[in-house]
mmCIF file with all atom_site columns, C-alpha atoms in Angstrom:
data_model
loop_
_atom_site.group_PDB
_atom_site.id
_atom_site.type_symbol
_atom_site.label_atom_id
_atom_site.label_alt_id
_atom_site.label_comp_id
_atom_site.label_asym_id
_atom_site.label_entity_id
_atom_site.label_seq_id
_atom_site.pdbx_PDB_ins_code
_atom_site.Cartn_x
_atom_site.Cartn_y
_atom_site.Cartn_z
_atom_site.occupancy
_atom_site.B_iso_or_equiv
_atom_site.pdbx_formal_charge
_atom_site.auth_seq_id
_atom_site.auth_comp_id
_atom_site.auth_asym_id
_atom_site.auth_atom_id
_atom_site.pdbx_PDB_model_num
ATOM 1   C CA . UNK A 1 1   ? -101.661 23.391 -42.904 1.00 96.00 ? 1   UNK A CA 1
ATOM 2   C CA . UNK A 1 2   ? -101.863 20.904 -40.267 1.00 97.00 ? 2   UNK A CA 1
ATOM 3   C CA . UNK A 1 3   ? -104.825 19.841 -38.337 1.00 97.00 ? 3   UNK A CA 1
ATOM 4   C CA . UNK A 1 4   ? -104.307 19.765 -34.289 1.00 98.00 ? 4   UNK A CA 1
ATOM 5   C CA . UNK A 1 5   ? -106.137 17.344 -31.945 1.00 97.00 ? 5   UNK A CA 1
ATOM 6   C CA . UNK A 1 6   ? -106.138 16.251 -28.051 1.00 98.00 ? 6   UNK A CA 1
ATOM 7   C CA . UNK A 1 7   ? -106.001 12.981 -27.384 1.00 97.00 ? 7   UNK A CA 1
ATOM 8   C CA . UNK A 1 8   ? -105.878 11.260 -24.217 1.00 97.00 ? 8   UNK A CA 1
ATOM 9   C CA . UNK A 1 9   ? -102.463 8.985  -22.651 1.00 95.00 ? 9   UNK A CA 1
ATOM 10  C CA . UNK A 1 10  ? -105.282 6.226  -21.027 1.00 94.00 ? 10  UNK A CA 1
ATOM 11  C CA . UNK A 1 11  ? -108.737 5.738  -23.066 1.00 92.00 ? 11  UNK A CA 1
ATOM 12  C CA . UNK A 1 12  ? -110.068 7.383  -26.238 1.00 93.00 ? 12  UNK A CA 1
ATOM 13  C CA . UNK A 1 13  ? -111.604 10.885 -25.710 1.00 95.00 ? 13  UNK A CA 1
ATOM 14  C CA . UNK A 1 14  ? -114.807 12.430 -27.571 1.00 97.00 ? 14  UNK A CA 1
ATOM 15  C CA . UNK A 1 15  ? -114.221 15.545 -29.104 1.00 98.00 ? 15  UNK A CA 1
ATOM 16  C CA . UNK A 1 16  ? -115.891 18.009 -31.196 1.00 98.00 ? 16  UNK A CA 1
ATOM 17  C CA . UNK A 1 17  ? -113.854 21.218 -32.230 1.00 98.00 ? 17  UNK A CA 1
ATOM 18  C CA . UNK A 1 18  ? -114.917 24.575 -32.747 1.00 96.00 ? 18  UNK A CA 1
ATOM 19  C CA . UNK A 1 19  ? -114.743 26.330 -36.508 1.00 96.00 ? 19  UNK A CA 1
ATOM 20  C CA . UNK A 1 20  ? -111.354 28.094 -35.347 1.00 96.00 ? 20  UNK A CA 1
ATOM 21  C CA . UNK A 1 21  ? -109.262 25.048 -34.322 1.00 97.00 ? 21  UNK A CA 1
ATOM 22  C CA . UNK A 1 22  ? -106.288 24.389 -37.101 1.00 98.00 ? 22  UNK A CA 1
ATOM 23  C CA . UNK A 1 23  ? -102.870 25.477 -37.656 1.00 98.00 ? 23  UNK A CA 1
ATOM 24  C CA . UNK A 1 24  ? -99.829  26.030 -39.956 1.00 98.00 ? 24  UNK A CA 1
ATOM 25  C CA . UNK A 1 25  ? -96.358  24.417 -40.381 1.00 98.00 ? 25  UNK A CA 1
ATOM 26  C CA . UNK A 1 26  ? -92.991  25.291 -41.911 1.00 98.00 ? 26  UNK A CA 1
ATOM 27  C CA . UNK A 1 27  ? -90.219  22.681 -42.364 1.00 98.00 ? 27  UNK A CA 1
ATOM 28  C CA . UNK A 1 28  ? -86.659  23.604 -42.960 1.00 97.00 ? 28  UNK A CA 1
ATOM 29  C CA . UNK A 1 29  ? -84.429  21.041 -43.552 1.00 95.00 ? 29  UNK A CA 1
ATOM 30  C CA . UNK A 1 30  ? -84.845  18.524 -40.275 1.00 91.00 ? 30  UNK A CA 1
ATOM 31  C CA . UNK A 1 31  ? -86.486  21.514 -38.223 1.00 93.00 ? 31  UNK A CA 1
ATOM 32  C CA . UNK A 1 32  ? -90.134  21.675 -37.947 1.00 96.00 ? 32  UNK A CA 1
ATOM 33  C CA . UNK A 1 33  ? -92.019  24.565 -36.333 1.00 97.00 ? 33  UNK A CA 1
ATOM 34  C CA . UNK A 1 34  ? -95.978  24.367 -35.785 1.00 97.00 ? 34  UNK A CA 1
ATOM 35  C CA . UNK A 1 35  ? -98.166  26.888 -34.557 1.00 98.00 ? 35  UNK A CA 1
ATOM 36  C CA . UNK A 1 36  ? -101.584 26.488 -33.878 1.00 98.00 ? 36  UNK A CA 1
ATOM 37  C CA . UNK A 1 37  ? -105.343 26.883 -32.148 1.00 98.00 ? 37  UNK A CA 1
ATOM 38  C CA . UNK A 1 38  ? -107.507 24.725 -30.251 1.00 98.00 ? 38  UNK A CA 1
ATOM 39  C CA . UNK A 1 39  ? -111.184 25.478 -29.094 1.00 98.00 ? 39  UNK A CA 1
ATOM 40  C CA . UNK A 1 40  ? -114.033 23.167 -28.012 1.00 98.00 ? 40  UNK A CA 1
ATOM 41  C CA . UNK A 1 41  ? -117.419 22.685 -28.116 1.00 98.00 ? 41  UNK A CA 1
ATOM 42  C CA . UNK A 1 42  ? -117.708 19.425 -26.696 1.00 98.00 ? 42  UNK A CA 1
ATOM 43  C CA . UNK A 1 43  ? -115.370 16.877 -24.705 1.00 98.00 ? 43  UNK A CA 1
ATOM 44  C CA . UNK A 1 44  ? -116.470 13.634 -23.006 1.00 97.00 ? 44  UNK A CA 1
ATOM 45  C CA . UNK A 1 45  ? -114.730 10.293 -22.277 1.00 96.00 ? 45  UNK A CA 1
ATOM 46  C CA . UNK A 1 46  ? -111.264 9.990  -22.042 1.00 95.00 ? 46  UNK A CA 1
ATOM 47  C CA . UNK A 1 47  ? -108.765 9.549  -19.268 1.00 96.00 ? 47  UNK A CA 1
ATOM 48  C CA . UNK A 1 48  ? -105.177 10.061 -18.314 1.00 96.00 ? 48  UNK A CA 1
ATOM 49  C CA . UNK A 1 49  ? -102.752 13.063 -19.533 1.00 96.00 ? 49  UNK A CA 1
ATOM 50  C CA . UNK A 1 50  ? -103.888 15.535 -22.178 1.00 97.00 ? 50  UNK A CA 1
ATOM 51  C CA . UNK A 1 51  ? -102.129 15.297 -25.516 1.00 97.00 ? 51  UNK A CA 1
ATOM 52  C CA . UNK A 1 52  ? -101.483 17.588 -28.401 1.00 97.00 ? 52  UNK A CA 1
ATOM 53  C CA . UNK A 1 53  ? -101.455 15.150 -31.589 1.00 97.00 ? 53  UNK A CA 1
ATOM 54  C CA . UNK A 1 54  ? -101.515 14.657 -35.406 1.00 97.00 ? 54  UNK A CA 1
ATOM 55  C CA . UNK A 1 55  ? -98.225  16.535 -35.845 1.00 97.00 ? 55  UNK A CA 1
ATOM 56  C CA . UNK A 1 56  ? -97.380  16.872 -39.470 1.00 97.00 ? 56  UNK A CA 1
ATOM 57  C CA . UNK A 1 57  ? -93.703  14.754 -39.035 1.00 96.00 ? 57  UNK A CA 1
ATOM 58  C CA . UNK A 1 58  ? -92.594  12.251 -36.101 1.00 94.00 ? 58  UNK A CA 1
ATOM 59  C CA . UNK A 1 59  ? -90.861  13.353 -34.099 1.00 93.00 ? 59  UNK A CA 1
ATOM 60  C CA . UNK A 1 60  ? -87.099  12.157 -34.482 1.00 91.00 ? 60  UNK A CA 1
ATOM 61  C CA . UNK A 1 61  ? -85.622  9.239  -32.053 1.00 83.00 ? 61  UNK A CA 1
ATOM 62  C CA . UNK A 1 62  ? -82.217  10.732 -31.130 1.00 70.00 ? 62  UNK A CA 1
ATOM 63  C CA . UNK A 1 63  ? -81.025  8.046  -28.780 1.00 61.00 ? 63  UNK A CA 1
ATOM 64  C CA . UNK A 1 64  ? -79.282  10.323 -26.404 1.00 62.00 ? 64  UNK A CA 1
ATOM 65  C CA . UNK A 1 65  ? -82.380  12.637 -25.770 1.00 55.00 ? 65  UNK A CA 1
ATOM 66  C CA . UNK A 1 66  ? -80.729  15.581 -26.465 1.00 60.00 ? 66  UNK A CA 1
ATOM 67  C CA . UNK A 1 67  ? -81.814  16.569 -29.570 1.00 60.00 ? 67  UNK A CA 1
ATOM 68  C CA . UNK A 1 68  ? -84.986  14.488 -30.061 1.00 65.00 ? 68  UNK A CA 1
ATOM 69  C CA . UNK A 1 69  ? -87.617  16.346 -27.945 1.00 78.00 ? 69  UNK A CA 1
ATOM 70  C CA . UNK A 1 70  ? -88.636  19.517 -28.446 1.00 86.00 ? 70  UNK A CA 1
ATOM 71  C CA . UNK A 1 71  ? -90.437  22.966 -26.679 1.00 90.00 ? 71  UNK A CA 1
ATOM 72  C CA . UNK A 1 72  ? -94.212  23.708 -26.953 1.00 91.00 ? 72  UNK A CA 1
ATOM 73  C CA . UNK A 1 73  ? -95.020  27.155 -25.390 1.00 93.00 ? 73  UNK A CA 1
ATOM 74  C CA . UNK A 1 74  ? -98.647  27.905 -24.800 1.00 94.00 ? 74  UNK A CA 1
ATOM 75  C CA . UNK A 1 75  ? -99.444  31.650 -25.007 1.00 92.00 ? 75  UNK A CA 1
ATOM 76  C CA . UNK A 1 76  ? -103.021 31.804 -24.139 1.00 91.00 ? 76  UNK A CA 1
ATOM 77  C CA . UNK A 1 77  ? -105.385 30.134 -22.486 1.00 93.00 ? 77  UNK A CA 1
ATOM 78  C CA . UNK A 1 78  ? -109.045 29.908 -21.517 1.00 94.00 ? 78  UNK A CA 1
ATOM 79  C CA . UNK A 1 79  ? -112.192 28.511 -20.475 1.00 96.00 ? 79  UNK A CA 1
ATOM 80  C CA . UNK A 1 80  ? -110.662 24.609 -18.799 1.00 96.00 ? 80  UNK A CA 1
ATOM 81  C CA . UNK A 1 81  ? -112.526 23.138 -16.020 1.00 96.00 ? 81  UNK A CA 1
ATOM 82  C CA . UNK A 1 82  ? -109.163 22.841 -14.285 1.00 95.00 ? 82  UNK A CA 1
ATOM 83  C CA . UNK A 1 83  ? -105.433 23.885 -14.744 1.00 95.00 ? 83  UNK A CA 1
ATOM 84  C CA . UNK A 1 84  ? -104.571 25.288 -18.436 1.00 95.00 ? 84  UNK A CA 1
ATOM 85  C CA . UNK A 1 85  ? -101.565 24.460 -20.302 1.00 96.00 ? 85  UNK A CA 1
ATOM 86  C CA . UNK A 1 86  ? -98.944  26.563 -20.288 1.00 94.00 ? 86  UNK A CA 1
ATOM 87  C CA . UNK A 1 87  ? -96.418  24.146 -22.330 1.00 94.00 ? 87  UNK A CA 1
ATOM 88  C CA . UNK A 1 88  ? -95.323  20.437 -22.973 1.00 94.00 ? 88  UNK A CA 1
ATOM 89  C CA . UNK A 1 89  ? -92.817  18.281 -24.794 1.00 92.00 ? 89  UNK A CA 1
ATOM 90  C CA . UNK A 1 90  ? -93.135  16.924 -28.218 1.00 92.00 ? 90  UNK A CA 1
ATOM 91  C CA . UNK A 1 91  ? -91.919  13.331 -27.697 1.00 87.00 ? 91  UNK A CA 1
ATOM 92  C CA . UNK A 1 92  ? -89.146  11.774 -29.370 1.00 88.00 ? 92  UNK A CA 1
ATOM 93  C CA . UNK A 1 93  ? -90.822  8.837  -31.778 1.00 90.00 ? 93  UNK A CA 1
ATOM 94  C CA . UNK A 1 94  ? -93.912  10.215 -32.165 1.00 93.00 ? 94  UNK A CA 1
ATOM 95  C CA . UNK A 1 95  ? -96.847  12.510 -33.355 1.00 95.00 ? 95  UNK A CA 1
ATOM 96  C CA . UNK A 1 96  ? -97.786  14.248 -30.282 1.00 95.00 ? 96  UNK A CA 1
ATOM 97  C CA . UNK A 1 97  ? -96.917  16.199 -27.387 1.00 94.00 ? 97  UNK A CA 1
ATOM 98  C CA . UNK A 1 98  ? -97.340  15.965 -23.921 1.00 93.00 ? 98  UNK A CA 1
ATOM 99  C CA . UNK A 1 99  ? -98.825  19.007 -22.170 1.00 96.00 ? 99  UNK A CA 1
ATOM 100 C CA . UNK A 1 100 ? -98.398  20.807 -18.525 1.00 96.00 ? 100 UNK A CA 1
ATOM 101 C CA . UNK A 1 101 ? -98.691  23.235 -16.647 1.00 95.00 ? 101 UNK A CA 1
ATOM 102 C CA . UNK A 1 102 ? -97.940  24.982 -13.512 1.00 90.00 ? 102 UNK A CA 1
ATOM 103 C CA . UNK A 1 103 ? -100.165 25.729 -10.494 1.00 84.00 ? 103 UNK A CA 1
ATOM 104 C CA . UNK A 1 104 ? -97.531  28.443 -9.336  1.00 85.00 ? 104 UNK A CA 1
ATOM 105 C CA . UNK A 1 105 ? -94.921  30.534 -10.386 1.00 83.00 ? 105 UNK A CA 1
ATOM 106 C CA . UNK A 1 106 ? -92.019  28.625 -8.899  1.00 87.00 ? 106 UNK A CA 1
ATOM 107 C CA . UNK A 1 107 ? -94.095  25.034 -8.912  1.00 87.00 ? 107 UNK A CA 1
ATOM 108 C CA . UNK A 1 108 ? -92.974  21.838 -10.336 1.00 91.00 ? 108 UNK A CA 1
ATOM 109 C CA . UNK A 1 109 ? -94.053  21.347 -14.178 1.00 92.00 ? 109 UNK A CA 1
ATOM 110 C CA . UNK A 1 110 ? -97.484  18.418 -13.877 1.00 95.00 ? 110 UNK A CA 1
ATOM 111 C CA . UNK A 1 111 ? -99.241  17.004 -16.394 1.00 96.00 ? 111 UNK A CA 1
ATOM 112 C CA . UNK A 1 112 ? -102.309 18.245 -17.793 1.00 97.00 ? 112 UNK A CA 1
ATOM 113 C CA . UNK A 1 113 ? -104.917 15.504 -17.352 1.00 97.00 ? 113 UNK A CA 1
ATOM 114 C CA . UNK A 1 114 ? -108.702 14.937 -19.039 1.00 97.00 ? 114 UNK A CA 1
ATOM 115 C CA . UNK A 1 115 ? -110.257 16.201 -16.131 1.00 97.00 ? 115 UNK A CA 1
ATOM 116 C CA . UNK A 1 116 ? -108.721 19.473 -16.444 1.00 97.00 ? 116 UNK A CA 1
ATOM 117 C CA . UNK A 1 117 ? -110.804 19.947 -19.807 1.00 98.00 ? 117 UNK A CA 1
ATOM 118 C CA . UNK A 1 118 ? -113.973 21.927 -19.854 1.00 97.00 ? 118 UNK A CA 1
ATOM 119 C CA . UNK A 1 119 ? -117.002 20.147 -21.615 1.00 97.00 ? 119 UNK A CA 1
ATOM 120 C CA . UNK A 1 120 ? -119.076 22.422 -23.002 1.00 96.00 ? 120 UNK A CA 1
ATOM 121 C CA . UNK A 1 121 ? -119.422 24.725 -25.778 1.00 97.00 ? 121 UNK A CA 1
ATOM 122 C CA . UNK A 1 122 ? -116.589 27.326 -26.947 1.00 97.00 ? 122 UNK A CA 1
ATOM 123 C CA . UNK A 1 123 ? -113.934 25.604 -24.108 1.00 97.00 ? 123 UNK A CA 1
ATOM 124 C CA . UNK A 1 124 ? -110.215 24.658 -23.985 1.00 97.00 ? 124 UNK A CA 1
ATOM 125 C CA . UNK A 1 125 ? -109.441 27.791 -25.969 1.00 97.00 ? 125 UNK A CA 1
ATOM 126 C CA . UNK A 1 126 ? -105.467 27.770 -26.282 1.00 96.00 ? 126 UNK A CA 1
ATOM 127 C CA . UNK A 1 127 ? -103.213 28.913 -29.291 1.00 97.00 ? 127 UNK A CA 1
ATOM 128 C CA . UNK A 1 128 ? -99.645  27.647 -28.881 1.00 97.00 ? 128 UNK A CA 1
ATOM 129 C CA . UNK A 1 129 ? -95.944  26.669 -31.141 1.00 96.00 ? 129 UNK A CA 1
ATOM 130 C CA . UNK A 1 130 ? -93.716  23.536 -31.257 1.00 96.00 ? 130 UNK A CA 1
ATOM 131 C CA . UNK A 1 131 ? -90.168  23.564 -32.106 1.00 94.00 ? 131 UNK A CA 1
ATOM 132 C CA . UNK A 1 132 ? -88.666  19.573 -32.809 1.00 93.00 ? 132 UNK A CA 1
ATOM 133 C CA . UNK A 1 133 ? -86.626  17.816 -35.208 1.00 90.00 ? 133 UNK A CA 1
ATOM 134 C CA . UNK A 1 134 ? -87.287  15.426 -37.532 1.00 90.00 ? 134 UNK A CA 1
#
């Protein structure tokens, strides 16, 4: 198991999560897939773009880019004061993932920022996977 949190790019967020939040992991070889559940009761503080963290592996540092990275689909969503994540990058080097969304079908791909997260009890609801090498 693996323990997901969201973390902020620009100053330290406050965050309490709900009972359900956690997730799993299977490694093969240099492969790594994570799937997992977020839910809130409480956010405050915090600013900049929203960040999936405390992956189980870094992320690898493929100098050409190509292979480093990797996909994170979100499949549901609920309950943010703002835009929900639909998906994001896990970035080369590190333990977390930048997330995004869209705000139409054929829109460009933004970043999900603090101010996008609902505060209150039972918010940011999102289950999601992440696909990167190692």
């Amino acid at each position: 198991t693996w323990t997901p949190v969201l973390t902020a790019s620009s100053s330290a967020l406050s965050i309490t999560y709900d009972s359900i939040t956690g997730g799993v992991y299977t490694k093969i070889g240099n492969l790594v897939y994570l799937q997992g559940i977020i839910r809130t009761d409480s956010v405050s503080g915090g600013s900049g773009v929203v960040r999936l963290s405390g992956f189980p592996f870094t992320v690898a540092a493929d100098a050409s880019g190509l292979s480093a990275s990797g996909p994170i689909i979100c499949y549901s969503g609920a309950h943010f004061a703002g835009d929900v994540p639909t998906g994001g990058e896990a970035l080369a080097g590190n333990t977390f993932a930048a997330l995004t969304f869209r705000s139409t079908a054929n829109g460009n791909t933004q970043s999900l920022q603090v101010s996008d997260l609902g505060t209150g009890a039972d918010d940011n609801l999102f289950r999601f996977f992440v696909m990167y090498r190692v």
